[in-house]
PDB file of C-alpha atoms in Angstrom:
ATOM      1  CA  MET A 112     -42.100  32.294 -13.199  1.00  0.00           C
ATOM      2  CA  LYS A 113     -42.839  29.662 -10.597  1.00  0.00           C
ATOM      3  CA  LEU A 114     -40.779  27.139 -12.615  1.00  0.00           C
ATOM      4  CA  LYS A 115     -37.846  29.536 -12.641  1.00  0.00           C
ATOM      5  CA  ASN A 116     -38.163  30.059  -8.885  1.00  0.00           C
ATOM      6  CA  LYS A 117     -38.236  26.320  -8.271  1.00  0.00           C
ATOM      7  CA  LEU A 118     -35.207  25.807 -10.491  1.00  0.00           C
ATOM      8  CA  ALA A 119     -33.364  28.589  -8.686  1.00  0.00           C
ATOM      9  CA  ALA A 120     -34.205  27.019  -5.334  1.00  0.00           C
ATOM     10  CA  VAL A 121     -32.920  23.609  -6.478  1.00  0.00           C
ATOM     11  CA  LEU A 122     -29.678  25.126  -7.776  1.00  0.00           C
ATOM     12  CA  ALA A 123     -29.193  27.079  -4.553  1.00  0.00           C
ATOM     13  CA  THR A 124     -29.743  23.961  -2.448  1.00  0.00           C
ATOM     14  CA  THR A 125     -27.268  22.007  -4.582  1.00  0.00           C
ATOM     15  CA  ALA A 126     -24.670  24.776  -4.264  1.00  0.00           C
ATOM     16  CA  ILE A 127     -25.077  24.893  -0.484  1.00  0.00           C
ATOM     17  CA  ALA A 128     -24.732  21.106  -0.232  1.00  0.00           C
ATOM     18  CA  ALA A 129     -21.592  21.164  -2.383  1.00  0.00           C
ATOM     19  CA  SER A 130     -20.168  23.981  -0.299  1.00  0.00           C
ATOM     20  CA  MET A 131     -20.841  22.087   2.924  1.00  0.00           C
ATOM     21  CA  ALA A 132     -19.240  18.936   1.515  1.00  0.00           C
ATOM     22  CA  THR A 133     -16.144  20.857   0.422  1.00  0.00           C
ATOM     23  CA  SER A 134     -15.947  22.583   3.795  1.00  0.00           C
ATOM     24  CA  ALA A 135     -16.281  19.280   5.647  1.00  0.00           C
ATOM     25  CA  TRP A 136     -13.464  17.542   3.775  1.00  0.00           C
ATOM     26  CA  ALA A 137     -11.325  20.670   3.868  1.00  0.00           C
ATOM     27  CA  GLN A 138     -11.384  20.632   7.677  1.00  0.00           C
ATOM     28  CA  SER A 139     -10.632  16.943   8.251  1.00  0.00           C
ATOM     29  CA  LEU A 140      -9.860  13.733   6.407  1.00  0.00           C
ATOM     30  CA  ARG A 141      -9.502  10.089   7.400  1.00  0.00           C
ATOM     31  CA  LEU A 142      -6.408   8.213   6.306  1.00  0.00           C
ATOM     32  CA  GLY A 143      -6.853   4.447   5.886  1.00  0.00           C
ATOM     33  CA  THR A 144      -3.933   2.040   6.299  1.00  0.00           C
ATOM     34  CA  GLU A 145      -3.410  -1.574   7.302  1.00  0.00           C
ATOM     35  CA  GLY A 146      -1.256  -1.343  10.410  1.00  0.00           C
ATOM     36  CA  ALA A 147       0.333  -4.749   9.835  1.00  0.00           C
ATOM     37  CA  TYR A 148       3.059  -4.162   7.243  1.00  0.00           C
ATOM     38  CA  PRO A 149       6.254  -2.884   8.884  1.00  0.00           C
ATOM     39  CA  PRO A 150       8.163  -0.716   8.248  1.00  0.00           C
ATOM     40  CA  PHE A 151       5.474   0.888   6.081  1.00  0.00           C
ATOM     41  CA  ASN A 152       2.589   0.697   8.529  1.00  0.00           C
ATOM     42  CA  TYR A 153       2.315  -0.978  11.921  1.00  0.00           C
ATOM     43  CA  ILE A 154       0.780  -0.613  15.356  1.00  0.00           C
ATOM     44  CA  GLU A 155       3.135   0.305  18.196  1.00  0.00           C
ATOM     45  CA  ALA A 156       2.911  -1.063  21.738  1.00  0.00           C
ATOM     46  CA  ASP A 157       0.842   1.930  22.849  1.00  0.00           C
ATOM     47  CA  GLY A 158      -1.690   1.310  20.065  1.00  0.00           C
ATOM     48  CA  LYS A 159      -0.513   4.181  17.872  1.00  0.00           C
ATOM     49  CA  ILE A 160      -0.372   3.500  14.124  1.00  0.00           C
ATOM     50  CA  ALA A 161       3.061   4.379  12.753  1.00  0.00           C
ATOM     51  CA  GLY A 162       5.395   3.733   9.830  1.00  0.00           C
ATOM     52  CA  PHE A 163       6.578   5.243   6.556  1.00  0.00           C
ATOM     53  CA  ASP A 164       3.128   5.244   4.935  1.00  0.00           C
ATOM     54  CA  VAL A 165       1.575   6.932   7.951  1.00  0.00           C
ATOM     55  CA  GLU A 166       4.245   9.628   8.229  1.00  0.00           C
ATOM     56  CA  ILE A 167       4.005  10.427   4.532  1.00  0.00           C
ATOM     57  CA  GLY A 168       0.209  10.526   4.725  1.00  0.00           C
ATOM     58  CA  LEU A 169       0.157  12.846   7.721  1.00  0.00           C
ATOM     59  CA  GLU A 170       2.705  15.149   6.099  1.00  0.00           C
ATOM     60  CA  LEU A 171       0.508  15.355   2.995  1.00  0.00           C
ATOM     61  CA  CYS A 172      -2.431  16.270   5.239  1.00  0.00           C
ATOM     62  CA  LYS A 173      -0.322  19.006   6.801  1.00  0.00           C
ATOM     63  CA  ARG A 174       0.513  20.453   3.385  1.00  0.00           C
ATOM     64  CA  MET A 175      -3.179  20.374   2.422  1.00  0.00           C
ATOM     65  CA  GLU A 176      -3.905  22.166   5.720  1.00  0.00           C
ATOM     66  CA  VAL A 177      -6.352  19.555   6.988  1.00  0.00           C
ATOM     67  CA  GLU A 178      -6.512  17.487  10.158  1.00  0.00           C
ATOM     68  CA  CYS A 179      -6.241  13.753   9.511  1.00  0.00           C
ATOM     69  CA  GLU A 180      -7.375  10.790  11.570  1.00  0.00           C
ATOM     70  CA  VAL A 181      -5.544   7.500  10.947  1.00  0.00           C
ATOM     71  CA  VAL A 182      -7.834   4.469  10.609  1.00  0.00           C
ATOM     72  CA  ALA A 183      -6.544   0.860  10.669  1.00  0.00           C
ATOM     73  CA  GLN A 184      -8.251  -1.659   8.385  1.00  0.00           C
ATOM     74  CA  ASP A 185      -7.472  -5.304   7.591  1.00  0.00           C
ATOM     75  CA  TRP A 186      -6.032  -5.636   4.093  1.00  0.00           C
ATOM     76  CA  ASP A 187      -8.827  -7.818   2.690  1.00  0.00           C
ATOM     77  CA  GLY A 188     -11.348  -5.084   3.414  1.00  0.00           C
ATOM     78  CA  ILE A 189      -9.261  -2.021   2.695  1.00  0.00           C
ATOM     79  CA  ILE A 190     -10.726  -1.064  -0.709  1.00  0.00           C
ATOM     80  CA  PRO A 191     -14.309  -1.909   0.346  1.00  0.00           C
ATOM     81  CA  GLY A 192     -13.731   0.302   3.395  1.00  0.00           C
ATOM     82  CA  LEU A 193     -12.779   3.229   1.169  1.00  0.00           C
ATOM     83  CA  LEU A 194     -15.818   2.710  -1.048  1.00  0.00           C
ATOM     84  CA  ALA A 195     -18.014   2.549   2.063  1.00  0.00           C
ATOM     85  CA  ASN A 196     -16.648   5.935   3.228  1.00  0.00           C
ATOM     86  CA  LYS A 197     -14.865   4.566   6.315  1.00  0.00           C
ATOM     87  CA  TYR A 198     -11.927   6.792   5.312  1.00  0.00           C
ATOM     88  CA  ASP A 199     -11.120   9.217   2.520  1.00  0.00           C
ATOM     89  CA  PHE A 200      -7.894   7.840   1.083  1.00  0.00           C
ATOM     90  CA  ILE A 201      -5.697   4.757   1.459  1.00  0.00           C
ATOM     91  CA  ILE A 202      -1.953   4.986   1.956  1.00  0.00           C
ATOM     92  CA  ALA A 203      -0.910   1.398   2.617  1.00  0.00           C
ATOM     93  CA  SER A 204       1.802   0.392   0.127  1.00  0.00           C
ATOM     94  CA  MET A 205      -0.785  -0.474  -2.514  1.00  0.00           C
ATOM     95  CA  PHE A 206       0.544  -1.316  -5.970  1.00  0.00           C
ATOM     96  CA  ILE A 207      -1.174   0.580  -8.793  1.00  0.00           C
ATOM     97  CA  THR A 208      -2.623  -2.245 -10.895  1.00  0.00           C
ATOM     98  CA  GLU A 209      -5.163  -2.407 -13.700  1.00  0.00           C
ATOM     99  CA  ALA A 210      -7.507  -4.537 -11.599  1.00  0.00           C
ATOM    100  CA  ARG A 211      -7.525  -2.034  -8.733  1.00  0.00           C
ATOM    101  CA  GLN A 212      -8.003   0.894 -11.113  1.00  0.00           C
ATOM    102  CA  LYS A 213     -11.387  -0.560 -11.985  1.00  0.00           C
ATOM    103  CA  GLN A 214     -12.467   0.150  -8.402  1.00  0.00           C
ATOM    104  CA  VAL A 215     -10.477   3.206  -7.283  1.00  0.00           C
ATOM    105  CA  ASP A 216      -8.301   6.003  -8.640  1.00  0.00           C
ATOM    106  CA  PHE A 217      -4.662   6.498  -7.658  1.00  0.00           C
ATOM    107  CA  THR A 218      -2.367   9.431  -7.152  1.00  0.00           C
ATOM    108  CA  ASP A 219       1.029   9.546  -8.780  1.00  0.00           C
ATOM    109  CA  PRO A 220       3.318   6.855  -7.298  1.00  0.00           C
ATOM    110  CA  TYR A 221       4.866   7.817  -3.971  1.00  0.00           C
ATOM    111  CA  TYR A 222       7.462   5.047  -4.209  1.00  0.00           C
ATOM    112  CA  LEU A 223       8.551   2.362  -6.657  1.00  0.00           C
ATOM    113  CA  ALA A 224       7.918  -1.305  -6.100  1.00  0.00           C
ATOM    114  CA  ALA A 225       9.331  -4.755  -6.656  1.00  0.00           C
ATOM    115  CA  MET A 226       8.607  -8.153  -5.179  1.00  0.00           C
ATOM    116  CA  THR A 227      11.043 -10.859  -4.159  1.00  0.00           C
ATOM    117  CA  HIS A 228      11.329 -14.552  -3.366  1.00  0.00           C
ATOM    118  CA  VAL A 229      12.316 -15.389   0.213  1.00  0.00           C
ATOM    119  CA  VAL A 230      13.785 -18.782   1.140  1.00  0.00           C
ATOM    120  CA  PRO A 231      15.393 -20.276   4.254  1.00  0.00           C
ATOM    121  CA  VAL A 232      19.129 -19.700   4.605  1.00  0.00           C
ATOM    122  CA  GLY A 233      20.844 -22.702   2.989  1.00  0.00           C
ATOM    123  CA  SER A 234      17.758 -23.668   0.964  1.00  0.00           C
ATOM    124  CA  ASP A 235      18.257 -25.847  -2.087  1.00  0.00           C
ATOM    125  CA  ILE A 236      15.798 -23.683  -4.031  1.00  0.00           C
ATOM    126  CA  THR A 237      17.838 -21.969  -6.730  1.00  0.00           C
ATOM    127  CA  GLU A 238      15.436 -22.053  -9.689  1.00  0.00           C
ATOM    128  CA  PHE A 239      12.096 -20.278  -9.724  1.00  0.00           C
ATOM    129  CA  SER A 240      10.143 -21.991 -12.489  1.00  0.00           C
ATOM    130  CA  ASN A 241       6.865 -23.810 -11.931  1.00  0.00           C
ATOM    131  CA  GLU A 242       8.593 -27.101 -12.730  1.00  0.00           C
ATOM    132  CA  ALA A 243      11.394 -26.518 -10.214  1.00  0.00           C
ATOM    133  CA  LEU A 244       8.920 -25.573  -7.458  1.00  0.00           C
ATOM    134  CA  SER A 245       6.302 -28.234  -8.145  1.00  0.00           C
ATOM    135  CA  GLY A 246       5.073 -29.607  -4.816  1.00  0.00           C
ATOM    136  CA  LYS A 247       6.846 -26.927  -2.762  1.00  0.00           C
ATOM    137  CA  VAL A 248       4.860 -25.031  -0.137  1.00  0.00           C
ATOM    138  CA  ILE A 249       4.757 -21.363  -1.132  1.00  0.00           C
ATOM    139  CA  GLY A 250       3.138 -18.617   0.938  1.00  0.00           C
ATOM    140  CA  ALA A 251       1.949 -15.031   0.533  1.00  0.00           C
ATOM    141  CA  GLN A 252      -0.496 -12.608   2.103  1.00  0.00           C
ATOM    142  CA  SER A 253      -3.993 -13.057   0.693  1.00  0.00           C
ATOM    143  CA  GLY A 254      -5.554 -10.344  -1.420  1.00  0.00           C
ATOM    144  CA  THR A 255      -2.176  -9.026  -2.569  1.00  0.00           C
ATOM    145  CA  THR A 256      -0.357  -8.895  -5.877  1.00  0.00           C
ATOM    146  CA  GLN A 257       2.129 -11.333  -4.333  1.00  0.00           C
ATOM    147  CA  ALA A 258      -0.704 -13.839  -3.920  1.00  0.00           C
ATOM    148  CA  ASP A 259      -1.769 -13.221  -7.527  1.00  0.00           C
ATOM    149  CA  PHE A 260       1.818 -13.795  -8.648  1.00  0.00           C
ATOM    150  CA  ILE A 261       2.357 -17.145  -6.933  1.00  0.00           C
ATOM    151  CA  GLU A 262      -1.049 -18.466  -7.985  1.00  0.00           C
ATOM    152  CA  ALA A 263      -0.344 -17.550 -11.624  1.00  0.00           C
ATOM    153  CA  THR A 264       3.323 -18.572 -11.684  1.00  0.00           C
ATOM    154  CA  TYR A 265       3.361 -21.738  -9.575  1.00  0.00           C
ATOM    155  CA  PRO A 266       0.147 -23.676 -10.297  1.00  0.00           C
ATOM    156  CA  ASP A 267       1.794 -26.979  -9.327  1.00  0.00           C
ATOM    157  CA  ALA A 268       2.956 -25.760  -5.911  1.00  0.00           C
ATOM    158  CA  ASP A 269       1.102 -26.035  -2.609  1.00  0.00           C
ATOM    159  CA  ILE A 270      -0.103 -22.430  -2.263  1.00  0.00           C
ATOM    160  CA  ARG A 271      -0.893 -21.096   1.212  1.00  0.00           C
ATOM    161  CA  LEU A 272      -2.376 -17.640   1.741  1.00  0.00           C
ATOM    162  CA  TYR A 273      -2.489 -15.772   5.046  1.00  0.00           C
ATOM    163  CA  PRO A 274      -4.514 -12.814   6.371  1.00  0.00           C
ATOM    164  CA  THR A 275      -1.400 -10.797   7.306  1.00  0.00           C
ATOM    165  CA  GLN A 276       2.268 -10.602   6.339  1.00  0.00           C
ATOM    166  CA  ASP A 277       3.256 -11.337   9.938  1.00  0.00           C
ATOM    167  CA  GLU A 278       1.538 -14.724   9.677  1.00  0.00           C
ATOM    168  CA  VAL A 279       3.422 -15.538   6.471  1.00  0.00           C
ATOM    169  CA  ASN A 280       6.676 -14.613   8.184  1.00  0.00           C
ATOM    170  CA  LEU A 281       5.814 -16.746  11.227  1.00  0.00           C
ATOM    171  CA  ASP A 282       5.240 -19.863   9.124  1.00  0.00           C
ATOM    172  CA  MET A 283       8.390 -19.108   7.135  1.00  0.00           C
ATOM    173  CA  ALA A 284      10.493 -18.809  10.294  1.00  0.00           C
ATOM    174  CA  SER A 285       8.881 -21.961  11.706  1.00  0.00           C
ATOM    175  CA  GLY A 286       9.728 -23.996   8.614  1.00  0.00           C
ATOM    176  CA  ARG A 287       6.124 -24.624   7.607  1.00  0.00           C
ATOM    177  CA  ILE A 288       6.584 -23.153   4.143  1.00  0.00           C
ATOM    178  CA  ASP A 289       9.466 -23.591   1.716  1.00  0.00           C
ATOM    179  CA  MET A 290       9.319 -20.134   0.141  1.00  0.00           C
ATOM    180  CA  GLN A 291       7.317 -16.951   0.195  1.00  0.00           C
ATOM    181  CA  VAL A 292       6.914 -14.035  -2.179  1.00  0.00           C
ATOM    182  CA  GLY A 293       6.695 -10.591  -0.624  1.00  0.00           C
ATOM    183  CA  ASP A 294       7.197  -6.905  -1.276  1.00  0.00           C
ATOM    184  CA  MET A 295      10.959  -6.411  -1.531  1.00  0.00           C
ATOM    185  CA  LEU A 296      11.490  -3.620   0.989  1.00  0.00           C
ATOM    186  CA  PRO A 297       9.562  -5.200   3.897  1.00  0.00           C
ATOM    187  CA  MET A 298      11.233  -8.534   3.152  1.00  0.00           C
ATOM    188  CA  LEU A 299      14.666  -6.933   3.138  1.00  0.00           C
ATOM    189  CA  ASP A 300      13.832  -5.241   6.437  1.00  0.00           C
ATOM    190  CA  TRP A 301      12.527  -8.486   7.973  1.00  0.00           C
ATOM    191  CA  THR A 302      15.459 -10.669   6.901  1.00  0.00           C
ATOM    192  CA  THR A 303      18.186  -8.224   7.910  1.00  0.00           C
ATOM    193  CA  LYS A 304      16.796  -6.405  10.950  1.00  0.00           C
ATOM    194  CA  SER A 305      14.705  -8.908  12.924  1.00  0.00           C
ATOM    195  CA  ASP A 306      15.592 -11.956  14.980  1.00  0.00           C
ATOM    196  CA  ASP A 307      13.041 -14.300  13.415  1.00  0.00           C
ATOM    197  CA  GLY A 308      13.842 -13.001   9.920  1.00  0.00           C
ATOM    198  CA  ALA A 309      17.453 -14.146  10.302  1.00  0.00           C
ATOM    199  CA  CYS A 310      16.129 -17.560   9.287  1.00  0.00           C
ATOM    200  CA  CYS A 311      15.768 -16.459   5.722  1.00  0.00           C
ATOM    201  CA  GLU A 312      17.168 -14.528   2.805  1.00  0.00           C
ATOM    202  CA  LEU A 313      16.093 -12.940  -0.463  1.00  0.00           C
ATOM    203  CA  ALA A 314      16.629 -15.106  -3.515  1.00  0.00           C
ATOM    204  CA  GLY A 315      16.486 -14.818  -7.286  1.00  0.00           C
ATOM    205  CA  ASP A 316      16.013 -11.678  -9.326  1.00  0.00           C
ATOM    206  CA  PRO A 317      13.619  -8.939  -8.193  1.00  0.00           C
ATOM    207  CA  ILE A 318      10.107  -9.481  -9.548  1.00  0.00           C
ATOM    208  CA  THR A 319       9.233  -6.380 -11.571  1.00  0.00           C
ATOM    209  CA  ASP A 320       6.618  -7.660 -14.036  1.00  0.00           C
ATOM    210  CA  PRO A 321       4.180  -4.728 -14.478  1.00  0.00           C
ATOM    211  CA  ALA A 322       1.324  -7.220 -14.621  1.00  0.00           C
ATOM    212  CA  PHE A 323       1.874  -7.750 -10.898  1.00  0.00           C
ATOM    213  CA  VAL A 324       3.753  -4.742  -9.504  1.00  0.00           C
ATOM    214  CA  GLY A 325       1.848  -2.256 -11.664  1.00  0.00           C
ATOM    215  CA  ASP A 326       3.088   1.299 -12.079  1.00  0.00           C
ATOM    216  CA  GLY A 327       4.476   1.798  -8.599  1.00  0.00           C
ATOM    217  CA  VAL A 328       2.795   2.367  -5.247  1.00  0.00           C
ATOM    218  CA  GLY A 329       0.038   4.956  -5.038  1.00  0.00           C
ATOM    219  CA  ILE A 330      -2.518   6.499  -2.722  1.00  0.00           C
ATOM    220  CA  ALA A 331      -6.031   5.260  -3.484  1.00  0.00           C
ATOM    221  CA  VAL A 332      -9.065   7.558  -3.556  1.00  0.00           C
ATOM    222  CA  ARG A 333     -12.660   7.062  -4.641  1.00  0.00           C
ATOM    223  CA  GLN A 334     -13.089   7.538  -8.397  1.00  0.00           C
ATOM    224  CA  GLU A 335     -15.238  10.629  -7.959  1.00  0.00           C
ATOM    225  CA  ASP A 336     -12.686  12.369  -5.694  1.00  0.00           C
ATOM    226  CA  ASP A 337     -10.661  14.111  -8.411  1.00  0.00           C
ATOM    227  CA  GLU A 338     -10.028  17.221  -6.325  1.00  0.00           C
ATOM    228  CA  LEU A 339      -8.606  15.233  -3.429  1.00  0.00           C
ATOM    229  CA  ARG A 340      -6.391  13.207  -5.763  1.00  0.00           C
ATOM    230  CA  GLU A 341      -4.939  16.348  -7.300  1.00  0.00           C
ATOM    231  CA  LYS A 342      -4.381  17.972  -3.907  1.00  0.00           C
ATOM    232  CA  LEU A 343      -2.515  14.863  -2.758  1.00  0.00           C
ATOM    233  CA  ASN A 344      -0.391  14.922  -5.925  1.00  0.00           C
ATOM    234  CA  ALA A 345       0.480  18.573  -5.376  1.00  0.00           C
ATOM    235  CA  ALA A 346       1.390  17.935  -1.731  1.00  0.00           C
ATOM    236  CA  LEU A 347       3.552  14.966  -2.739  1.00  0.00           C
ATOM    237  CA  MET A 348       5.468  17.112  -5.221  1.00  0.00           C
ATOM    238  CA  GLU A 349       5.969  19.724  -2.509  1.00  0.00           C
ATOM    239  CA  ILE A 350       7.450  17.333   0.057  1.00  0.00           C
ATOM    240  CA  ARG A 351       9.706  15.809  -2.582  1.00  0.00           C
ATOM    241  CA  ALA A 352      10.971  19.252  -3.579  1.00  0.00           C
ATOM    242  CA  ASP A 353      11.704  20.596  -0.097  1.00  0.00           C
ATOM    243  CA  GLY A 354      13.446  17.500   1.298  1.00  0.00           C
ATOM    244  CA  THR A 355      10.714  16.443   3.729  1.00  0.00           C
ATOM    245  CA  TYR A 356      10.070  13.197   1.861  1.00  0.00           C
ATOM    246  CA  GLN A 357      13.760  12.329   1.958  1.00  0.00           C
ATOM    247  CA  ALA A 358      13.954  13.001   5.698  1.00  0.00           C
ATOM    248  CA  ILE A 359      11.068  10.609   6.352  1.00  0.00           C
ATOM    249  CA  ASN A 360      12.528   8.080   3.909  1.00  0.00           C
ATOM    250  CA  ASP A 361      15.893   8.098   5.696  1.00  0.00           C
ATOM    251  CA  LYS A 362      14.282   7.162   9.016  1.00  0.00           C
ATOM    252  CA  TYR A 363      13.253   3.817   7.518  1.00  0.00           C
ATOM    253  CA  PHE A 364      15.442   2.957   4.518  1.00  0.00           C
ATOM    254  CA  ASP A 365      19.028   3.093   3.289  1.00  0.00           C
ATOM    255  CA  ILE A 366      17.917   3.914  -0.271  1.00  0.00           C
ATOM    256  CA  ASP A 367      15.517   6.460  -1.717  1.00  0.00           C
ATOM    257  CA  VAL A 368      12.388   4.364  -2.239  1.00  0.00           C
ATOM    258  CA  TYR A 369      10.950   7.017  -4.557  1.00  0.00           C
ATOM    259  CA  THR A 370      13.623   6.186  -7.123  1.00  0.00           C
ATOM    260  CA  MET A 371      14.953   2.879  -5.688  1.00  0.00           C
ATOM    261  CA  GLN A 372      18.476   4.314  -5.850  1.00  0.00           C
TER     262      GLN A 372
END
């Protein structure tokens, strides 16, 4: 009898703890993003974190009926930050790759992805083989699939990796690197809509190798957070269906990034 009472007490305590945990996350969540990857995520002059990723993330929170706090985190530490419970999900233009799936789970893609080469206007770089780019200085943001791509594809080049995309762009505009590889949409935005980006242009075919761009861009959650992942998926389907996603999309892009059309 005493054993049954003890077991009942343990089960009751576990149920209460689970209920409290569910209640806590149901009231508020923390959204992790980088804040250094315009137009997807960036920090405005007043310190507010903004961008496509942030607006989509906050709209998903609204549909899940939870308050969300936006947390900025440097890219190199963004997955460790999630695993350390600094925030509850990451929406930061993260490609869904096999390597990352060993650490975190992903929602369905919330937009498609491709990478691109970027070269100075008038550059003599027209071929993109390792042999053609041997000795060239090629840059990318560290810890990204773009960095993985250039290290694997151009072993005979002078590879330079940078903490942020802005720093890659700065060295590109200053002529310190011959080429960079970046996510296509930010690179298109930078080269066509910014003063310093006028230095450069996209080149070659889009890079769509699944080994590097994965299965699209997803929202990362901890592997045990199945309920949150499914709630995010349901909210994403809802904002796609009612036109809210498209309205946010059109503030930033001339194409539908969900379909790349």
